Amino acid sequence: MITYRDARTIDGPALSAMARRSFTETFGTLYRQSDLAAFLDDAFGANGLPSQLSDPDFAIRLALEDEQIIGFVKMGPVTFPGEWRPDAIELYQFYVLGPWQGQGVAQEMMAWALEHSRSHGAKEVILSVYVDNHRAHRFYERYGFRDIGRIAFHVGETVDDDNLMRLVL
């Protein structure tokens, strides 16, 4: 049975391992090993995702099956370059492991992300998604997110194009 709860500080190591696995399964073949390793250490190492579990600016929701983390979504302040509304929120990471994709986990977590955004006074949600991640694009578009531009996304020394997307709440 799949359950959902807010992440706790103690979840850091398991969440980091799950995020590394998910990113590598989805995008690992696109990068040199050195670039991938640098990104994974930066994003999901001790000073990345696990450190945000105790940061009040971030909210992280977990999806679990038998206490194993199978998905998560992270929300927080907008960090993209440029001018953003003070009532905007960023959807940072939205990962579901492959075996649980298509089972309603993403929809449940998106419902939480949108409710979290509204309950914290956000009027828009901003995210970035890899330009060639068509499945994710279709998912976000079903919720009303629209492309608003491009941004560089760094994985080690590799620079990819991401689409910036916005949902007005």
Coordinates of N, CA and C in Angstrom, one line a residue:
M1 N 0.8 -1.2 0.0 CA 0.0 0.0 0.0 C 0.9 1.3 0.0
I2 N 0.6 2.2 -0.8 CA 1.3 3.4 -0.9 C 0.8 4.4 0.1
T3 N 1.7 5.0 0.9 CA 1.3 6.1 1.8 C 2.1 7.3 1.5
Y4 N 1.7 8.4 2.1 CA 2.3 9.7 1.9 C 2.5 10.4 3.2
R5 N 3.6 11.1 3.3 CA 3.8 11.9 4.5 C 4.9 13.0 4.3
D6 N 4.9 14.0 5.1 CA 6.0 15.0 5.1 C 7.3 14.3 5.4
A7 N 8.4 14.8 4.7 CA 9.7 14.2 5.0 C 10.2 14.8 6.4
R8 N 11.0 14.0 7.0 CA 11.6 14.3 8.3 C 13.2 14.3 8.1
T9 N 13.9 15.0 9.0 CA 15.3 15.0 8.9 C 15.9 13.6 8.8
I10 N 15.4 12.7 9.6 CA 15.9 11.3 9.6 C 15.8 10.6 8.2
D11 N 15.0 11.1 7.3 CA 14.8 10.6 6.0 C 15.9 10.9 5.1
G12 N 16.9 11.8 5.5 CA 17.9 12.3 4.6 C 18.7 11.2 3.8
P13 N 19.3 10.2 4.4 CA 20.0 9.2 3.7 C 19.2 8.5 2.7
A14 N 18.0 8.0 3.1 CA 17.1 7.2 2.2 C 16.6 8.1 1.0
L15 N 16.3 9.4 1.3 CA 15.8 10.3 0.3 C 16.9 10.6 -0.7
S16 N 18.1 10.8 -0.2 CA 19.2 11.1 -1.1 C 19.5 9.9 -2.0
A17 N 19.4 8.7 -1.5 CA 19.7 7.5 -2.3 C 18.6 7.3 -3.3
M18 N 17.3 7.6 -3.0 CA 16.2 7.5 -3.9 C 16.3 8.5 -5.0
A19 N 16.7 9.7 -4.7 CA 16.8 10.8 -5.7 C 18.0 10.5 -6.6
R20 N 19.1 10.0 -6.1 CA 20.2 9.6 -7.0 C 19.8 8.6 -7.9
R21 N 19.1 7.6 -7.4 CA 18.6 6.4 -8.3 C 17.7 6.9 -9.4
S22 N 16.7 7.7 -9.0 CA 15.7 8.2 -9.9 C 16.4 9.1 -11.0
F23 N 17.2 10.0 -10.6 CA 17.9 10.9 -11.6 C 18.8 10.1 -12.6
T24 N 19.5 9.1 -12.0 CA 20.4 8.3 -12.8 C 19.6 7.4 -13.8
E25 N 18.5 6.8 -13.3 CA 17.7 6.0 -14.2 C 17.1 6.8 -15.3
T26 N 16.7 8.0 -15.1 CA 16.1 8.8 -16.1 C 17.1 9.5 -17.0
F27 N 18.1 10.0 -16.5 CA 19.0 10.9 -17.2 C 20.5 10.4 -17.3
G28 N 20.8 9.4 -16.6 CA 22.2 9.0 -16.5 C 23.0 8.7 -17.7
T29 N 22.3 8.3 -18.8 CA 23.0 8.0 -20.0 C 23.3 9.2 -20.8
L30 N 22.8 10.4 -20.4 CA 23.0 11.6 -21.1 C 24.4 12.3 -20.8
Y31 N 25.0 11.9 -19.7 CA 26.2 12.6 -19.2 C 27.4 11.8 -19.0
R32 N 28.6 12.4 -19.1 CA 29.8 11.8 -18.7 C 29.7 11.4 -17.2
Q33 N 30.4 10.3 -16.8 CA 30.3 9.9 -15.4 C 30.8 11.0 -14.5
S34 N 31.8 11.7 -14.8 CA 32.3 12.8 -13.9 C 31.3 13.9 -13.8
D35 N 30.6 14.2 -14.8 CA 29.5 15.3 -14.7 C 28.3 14.8 -13.9
L36 N 27.9 13.5 -14.1 CA 26.8 12.9 -13.4 C 27.2 12.9 -11.9
A37 N 28.4 12.4 -11.6 CA 28.8 12.3 -10.2 C 28.8 13.6 -9.5
A38 N 29.3 14.6 -10.2 CA 29.4 16.0 -9.6 C 28.0 16.5 -9.3
F39 N 27.1 16.3 -10.2 CA 25.7 16.8 -10.0 C 25.1 16.1 -8.9
L40 N 25.2 14.7 -8.9 CA 24.5 14.0 -7.8 C 25.0 14.4 -6.4
D41 N 26.3 14.6 -6.3 CA 26.9 15.0 -5.0 C 26.4 16.4 -4.6
D42 N 26.3 17.3 -5.6 CA 25.9 18.7 -5.3 C 24.4 18.7 -4.9
A43 N 23.6 18.0 -5.7 CA 22.1 18.1 -5.6 C 21.6 17.2 -4.4
F44 N 22.2 16.1 -4.2 CA 21.7 15.1 -3.3 C 22.7 14.7 -2.2
G45 N 23.9 15.3 -2.2 CA 24.8 15.0 -1.1 C 24.4 15.7 0.2
A46 N 25.2 15.6 1.2 CA 24.9 16.1 2.5 C 24.5 17.6 2.5
N47 N 25.1 18.4 1.6 CA 24.8 19.8 1.6 C 23.7 20.2 0.6
G48 N 23.1 19.2 0.0 CA 22.0 19.4 -0.9 C 20.7 19.0 -0.3
L49 N 20.0 18.1 -1.0 CA 18.6 17.7 -0.5 C 18.5 17.4 0.9
P50 N 19.4 16.5 1.5 CA 19.2 16.2 2.9 C 19.3 17.4 3.9
S51 N 20.1 18.4 3.5 CA 20.2 19.6 4.4 C 18.9 20.4 4.3
Q52 N 18.1 20.3 3.3 CA 16.9 21.1 3.2 C 15.7 20.5 4.0
L53 N 15.9 19.3 4.5 CA 14.9 18.7 5.3 C 14.6 19.5 6.6
S54 N 15.6 20.2 7.1 CA 15.5 20.9 8.3 C 15.3 22.4 8.0
D55 N 15.3 22.8 6.8 CA 15.2 24.2 6.4 C 13.7 24.6 6.2
P56 N 13.2 25.5 7.0 CA 11.8 25.9 7.0 C 11.3 26.5 5.7
D57 N 12.2 26.9 4.8 CA 11.8 27.4 3.5 C 11.4 26.4 2.5
F58 N 11.7 25.1 2.9 CA 11.4 24.0 2.0 C 10.4 23.1 2.6
A59 N 9.5 22.5 1.7 CA 8.6 21.4 2.1 C 8.8 20.3 1.2
I60 N 8.9 19.1 1.7 CA 9.1 17.9 0.9 C 8.1 16.8 1.4
R61 N 7.4 16.3 0.4 CA 6.4 15.3 0.6 C 6.9 14.0 0.0
L62 N 6.8 12.9 0.8 CA 7.2 11.6 0.3 C 6.1 10.7 0.0
A63 N 6.3 9.8 -1.0 CA 5.5 8.7 -1.3 C 6.3 7.4 -0.9
L64 N 5.6 6.5 -0.1 CA 6.3 5.4 0.4 C 5.5 4.1 0.1
E65 N 6.2 3.0 -0.1 CA 5.6 1.7 -0.1 C 6.4 0.8 0.8
D66 N 5.7 0.3 1.8 CA 6.4 -0.5 2.8 C 7.6 0.3 3.4
E67 N 7.4 1.5 3.7 CA 8.4 2.4 4.3 C 9.6 2.7 3.4
Q68 N 9.6 2.3 2.1 CA 10.6 2.6 1.1 C 10.1 3.8 0.4
I69 N 11.0 4.8 0.2 CA 10.7 6.0 -0.5 C 10.6 5.7 -2.0
I70 N 9.5 5.9 -2.6 CA 9.3 5.6 -4.0 C 9.1 6.9 -4.9
G71 N 8.9 8.0 -4.2 CA 8.7 9.3 -4.9 C 8.8 10.4 -3.9
F72 N 9.0 11.6 -4.4 CA 9.0 12.8 -3.6 C 8.8 14.1 -4.4
V73 N 8.3 15.1 -3.8 CA 8.2 16.4 -4.4 C 8.7 17.5 -3.4
K74 N 9.4 18.4 -3.9 CA 10.0 19.5 -3.1 C 9.6 20.8 -3.5
M75 N 9.1 21.7 -2.6 CA 8.6 23.0 -2.9 C 9.4 24.0 -2.0
G76 N 9.6 25.2 -2.6 CA 10.3 26.3 -1.8 C 10.3 27.6 -2.6
P77 N 11.2 28.5 -2.1 CA 11.2 29.8 -2.8 C 11.8 29.8 -4.2
V78 N 11.4 30.6 -5.0 CA 11.9 30.6 -6.4 C 13.3 31.1 -6.4
T79 N 14.2 30.3 -7.1 CA 15.6 30.7 -7.2 C 16.1 30.9 -8.6
F80 N 15.2 30.8 -9.6 CA 15.6 31.1 -11.0 C 16.0 32.5 -11.1
P81 N 16.9 32.8 -12.0 CA 17.3 34.2 -12.2 C 16.1 35.0 -12.8
G82 N 16.1 36.3 -12.5 CA 15.0 37.1 -13.0 C 14.1 37.7 -11.9
E83 N 13.1 38.4 -12.3 CA 12.1 39.0 -11.4 C 10.9 38.1 -11.3
W84 N 10.6 37.7 -10.1 CA 9.5 36.8 -9.8 C 8.6 37.5 -8.8
R85 N 7.3 37.2 -8.9 CA 6.3 37.7 -7.9 C 6.7 37.2 -6.5
P86 N 6.5 38.1 -5.5 CA 6.8 37.6 -4.2 C 5.9 36.5 -3.7
D87 N 4.8 36.3 -4.4 CA 3.9 35.2 -4.0 C 4.0 34.0 -4.9
A88 N 5.2 33.9 -5.6 CA 5.4 32.7 -6.4 C 6.2 31.6 -5.5
I89 N 6.0 30.4 -5.9 CA 6.7 29.3 -5.3 C 7.3 28.4 -6.3
E90 N 8.4 27.7 -6.0 CA 9.0 26.9 -7.0 C 8.8 25.4 -6.7
L91 N 8.5 24.6 -7.7 CA 8.5 23.2 -7.6 C 9.8 22.7 -8.1
Y92 N 10.7 22.3 -7.1 CA 12.1 22.0 -7.4 C 12.3 20.7 -8.0
Q93 N 11.8 19.6 -7.4 CA 12.1 18.3 -7.8 C 10.8 17.5 -7.6
F94 N 10.5 16.6 -8.6 CA 9.3 15.8 -8.6 C 9.7 14.5 -9.2
Y95 N 10.0 13.5 -8.3 CA 10.6 12.2 -8.8 C 9.7 11.1 -8.3
V96 N 9.4 10.2 -9.3 CA 8.8 8.9 -8.9 C 9.6 7.8 -9.6
L97 N 9.9 6.8 -8.8 CA 10.7 5.7 -9.4 C 9.9 4.9 -10.4
G98 N 10.6 4.4 -11.5 CA 9.9 3.8 -12.6 C 8.8 2.8 -12.3
P99 N 9.0 1.8 -11.4 CA 8.0 0.8 -11.2 C 6.7 1.4 -10.7
W100 N 6.7 2.6 -10.1 CA 5.5 3.2 -9.6 C 4.9 4.3 -10.5
Q101 N 5.5 4.6 -11.6 CA 5.0 5.5 -12.6 C 3.7 4.9 -13.2
G102 N 2.7 5.8 -13.4 CA 1.5 5.3 -13.9 C 0.5 4.7 -12.9
Q103 N 0.8 4.8 -11.6 CA 0.0 4.2 -10.6 C -0.7 5.2 -9.7
G104 N -0.7 6.5 -10.1 CA -1.4 7.5 -9.4 C -0.5 8.2 -8.3
V105 N 0.7 7.8 -8.2 CA 1.6 8.5 -7.2 C 1.9 9.9 -7.6
A106 N 2.2 10.2 -8.8 CA 2.5 11.6 -9.3 C 1.2 12.5 -9.1
Q107 N 0.1 11.9 -9.4 CA -1.1 12.8 -9.2 C -1.4 13.1 -7.8
E108 N -1.2 12.1 -6.9 CA -1.4 12.4 -5.5 C -0.4 13.5 -5.0
M109 N 0.9 13.3 -5.4 CA 1.9 14.3 -5.0 C 1.6 15.7 -5.6
M110 N 1.2 15.7 -6.8 CA 0.8 17.0 -7.4 C -0.3 17.7 -6.7
A111 N -1.3 16.9 -6.3 CA -2.4 17.5 -5.5 C -1.9 18.1 -4.2
W112 N -1.0 17.4 -3.6 CA -0.4 18.0 -2.4 C 0.4 19.2 -2.7
A113 N 1.2 19.2 -3.8 CA 2.0 20.4 -4.1 C 1.2 21.6 -4.4
L114 N 0.1 21.4 -5.1 CA -0.8 22.6 -5.4 C -1.5 23.1 -4.1
E115 N -2.0 22.1 -3.3 CA -2.6 22.5 -2.0 C -1.6 23.2 -1.1
H116 N -0.4 22.7 -1.1 CA 0.7 23.4 -0.3 C 0.9 24.8 -0.8
S117 N 1.0 25.0 -2.1 CA 1.2 26.3 -2.7 C 0.1 27.2 -2.3
R118 N -1.1 26.8 -2.5 CA -2.3 27.7 -2.2 C -2.3 28.0 -0.7
S119 N -2.1 27.0 0.2 CA -2.2 27.3 1.6 C -1.1 28.2 2.1
H120 N 0.0 28.3 1.4 CA 1.1 29.2 1.7 C 1.0 30.5 1.0
G121 N -0.2 30.8 0.4 CA -0.4 32.1 -0.3 C 0.2 32.3 -1.7
A122 N 0.7 31.2 -2.3 CA 1.3 31.4 -3.6 C 0.2 31.6 -4.6
K123 N 0.5 32.4 -5.6 CA -0.4 32.7 -6.7 C 0.1 32.1 -8.0
E124 N 1.3 31.6 -8.0 CA 1.9 30.9 -9.2 C 2.9 29.9 -8.7
V125 N 3.1 28.8 -9.5 CA 4.1 27.8 -9.3 C 5.0 27.8 -10.5
I126 N 6.3 27.9 -10.2 CA 7.3 27.9 -11.3 C 8.1 26.6 -11.2
L127 N 8.5 26.0 -12.3 CA 9.3 24.9 -12.4 C 10.2 24.9 -13.6
S128 N 11.2 24.0 -13.7 CA 11.9 23.8 -14.9 C 11.9 22.3 -15.2
V129 N 11.9 22.0 -16.5 CA 11.9 20.6 -16.9 C 12.8 20.5 -18.1
Y130 N 13.6 19.4 -18.2 CA 14.5 19.2 -19.3 C 13.7 19.2 -20.6
V131 N 14.2 19.9 -21.6 CA 13.4 20.1 -22.9 C 13.0 18.8 -23.5
D132 N 13.8 17.7 -23.4 CA 13.4 16.5 -24.0 C 12.7 15.5 -23.1
N133 N 12.3 15.9 -21.9 CA 11.5 15.1 -21.0 C 10.0 15.3 -21.4
H134 N 9.6 14.7 -22.5 CA 8.3 14.9 -23.0 C 7.2 14.3 -22.1
R135 N 7.5 13.2 -21.4 CA 6.5 12.7 -20.4 C 6.2 13.7 -19.3
A136 N 7.2 14.3 -18.8 CA 7.0 15.3 -17.7 C 6.3 16.5 -18.3
H137 N 6.7 17.0 -19.5 CA 6.0 18.1 -20.1 C 4.5 17.8 -20.2
R138 N 4.1 16.7 -20.7 CA 2.7 16.3 -20.8 C 2.0 16.3 -19.4
F139 N 2.7 15.8 -18.4 CA 2.1 15.7 -17.1 C 1.8 17.1 -16.6
Y140 N 2.8 18.0 -16.7 CA 2.7 19.4 -16.1 C 1.6 20.1 -16.9
E141 N 1.6 19.9 -18.2 CA 0.6 20.6 -19.1 C -0.8 20.2 -18.7
R142 N -1.0 19.0 -18.3 CA -2.4 18.5 -17.9 C -2.9 19.3 -16.7
Y143 N -1.9 19.8 -15.9 CA -2.3 20.6 -14.7 C -2.4 22.1 -15.0
G144 N -2.1 22.5 -16.2 CA -2.2 23.9 -16.6 C -0.9 24.6 -16.7
F145 N 0.2 24.0 -16.4 CA 1.5 24.7 -16.5 C 1.7 25.0 -18.0
R146 N 2.3 26.2 -18.2 CA 2.7 26.6 -19.6 C 4.1 27.0 -19.7
D147 N 4.7 26.8 -20.8 CA 6.1 27.2 -21.1 C 6.2 28.7 -21.0
I148 N 7.2 29.3 -20.4 CA 7.4 30.7 -20.3 C 8.8 31.1 -20.7
G149 N 9.7 30.1 -21.1 CA 11.0 30.4 -21.5 C 12.0 29.3 -21.3
R150 N 13.2 29.6 -21.4 CA 14.3 28.5 -21.3 C 15.3 29.0 -20.2
I151 N 15.9 28.0 -19.7 CA 17.0 28.3 -18.7 C 18.1 27.2 -18.8
A152 N 19.3 27.6 -18.5 CA 20.4 26.6 -18.5 C 20.3 25.8 -17.3
F153 N 20.5 24.5 -17.4 CA 20.6 23.5 -16.3 C 21.9 22.8 -16.3
H154 N 22.7 22.9 -15.3 CA 24.0 22.4 -15.2 C 24.1 21.0 -14.6
V155 N 24.7 20.1 -15.3 CA 25.0 18.8 -14.7 C 26.5 18.6 -14.9
G156 N 27.2 18.9 -13.8 CA 28.7 19.0 -13.9 C 29.0 20.1 -14.9
E157 N 29.9 19.8 -15.9 CA 30.3 20.8 -16.9 C 29.3 20.8 -18.1
T158 N 28.4 19.9 -18.1 CA 27.4 19.9 -19.2 C 26.3 20.9 -18.9
V159 N 25.9 21.6 -20.0 CA 24.8 22.6 -19.8 C 23.7 22.2 -20.7
D160 N 22.5 21.9 -20.1 CA 21.3 21.5 -20.9 C 20.3 22.6 -20.9
D161 N 19.4 22.5 -21.9 CA 18.3 23.5 -21.9 C 17.1 22.9 -21.1
D162 N 16.6 23.7 -20.2 CA 15.3 23.3 -19.5 C 14.3 24.3 -20.0
N163 N 13.0 23.9 -20.0 CA 11.9 24.8 -20.2 C 11.5 25.3 -18.8
L164 N 11.3 26.6 -18.7 CA 10.6 27.1 -17.5 C 9.1 27.1 -17.8
M165 N 8.4 26.6 -16.7 CA 7.0 26.5 -16.8 C 6.3 27.2 -15.7
R166 N 5.1 27.7 -15.9 CA 4.4 28.4 -14.8 C 2.9 28.0 -14.8
L167 N 2.4 27.9 -13.6 CA 1.0 27.6 -13.4 C 0.5 28.8 -12.5
V168 N -0.5 29.5 -13.1 CA -1.2 30.5 -12.3 C -2.3 29.9 -11.5
L169 N -2.2 30.1 -10.2 CA -3.2 29.5 -9.3 C -4.5 30.3 -9.2

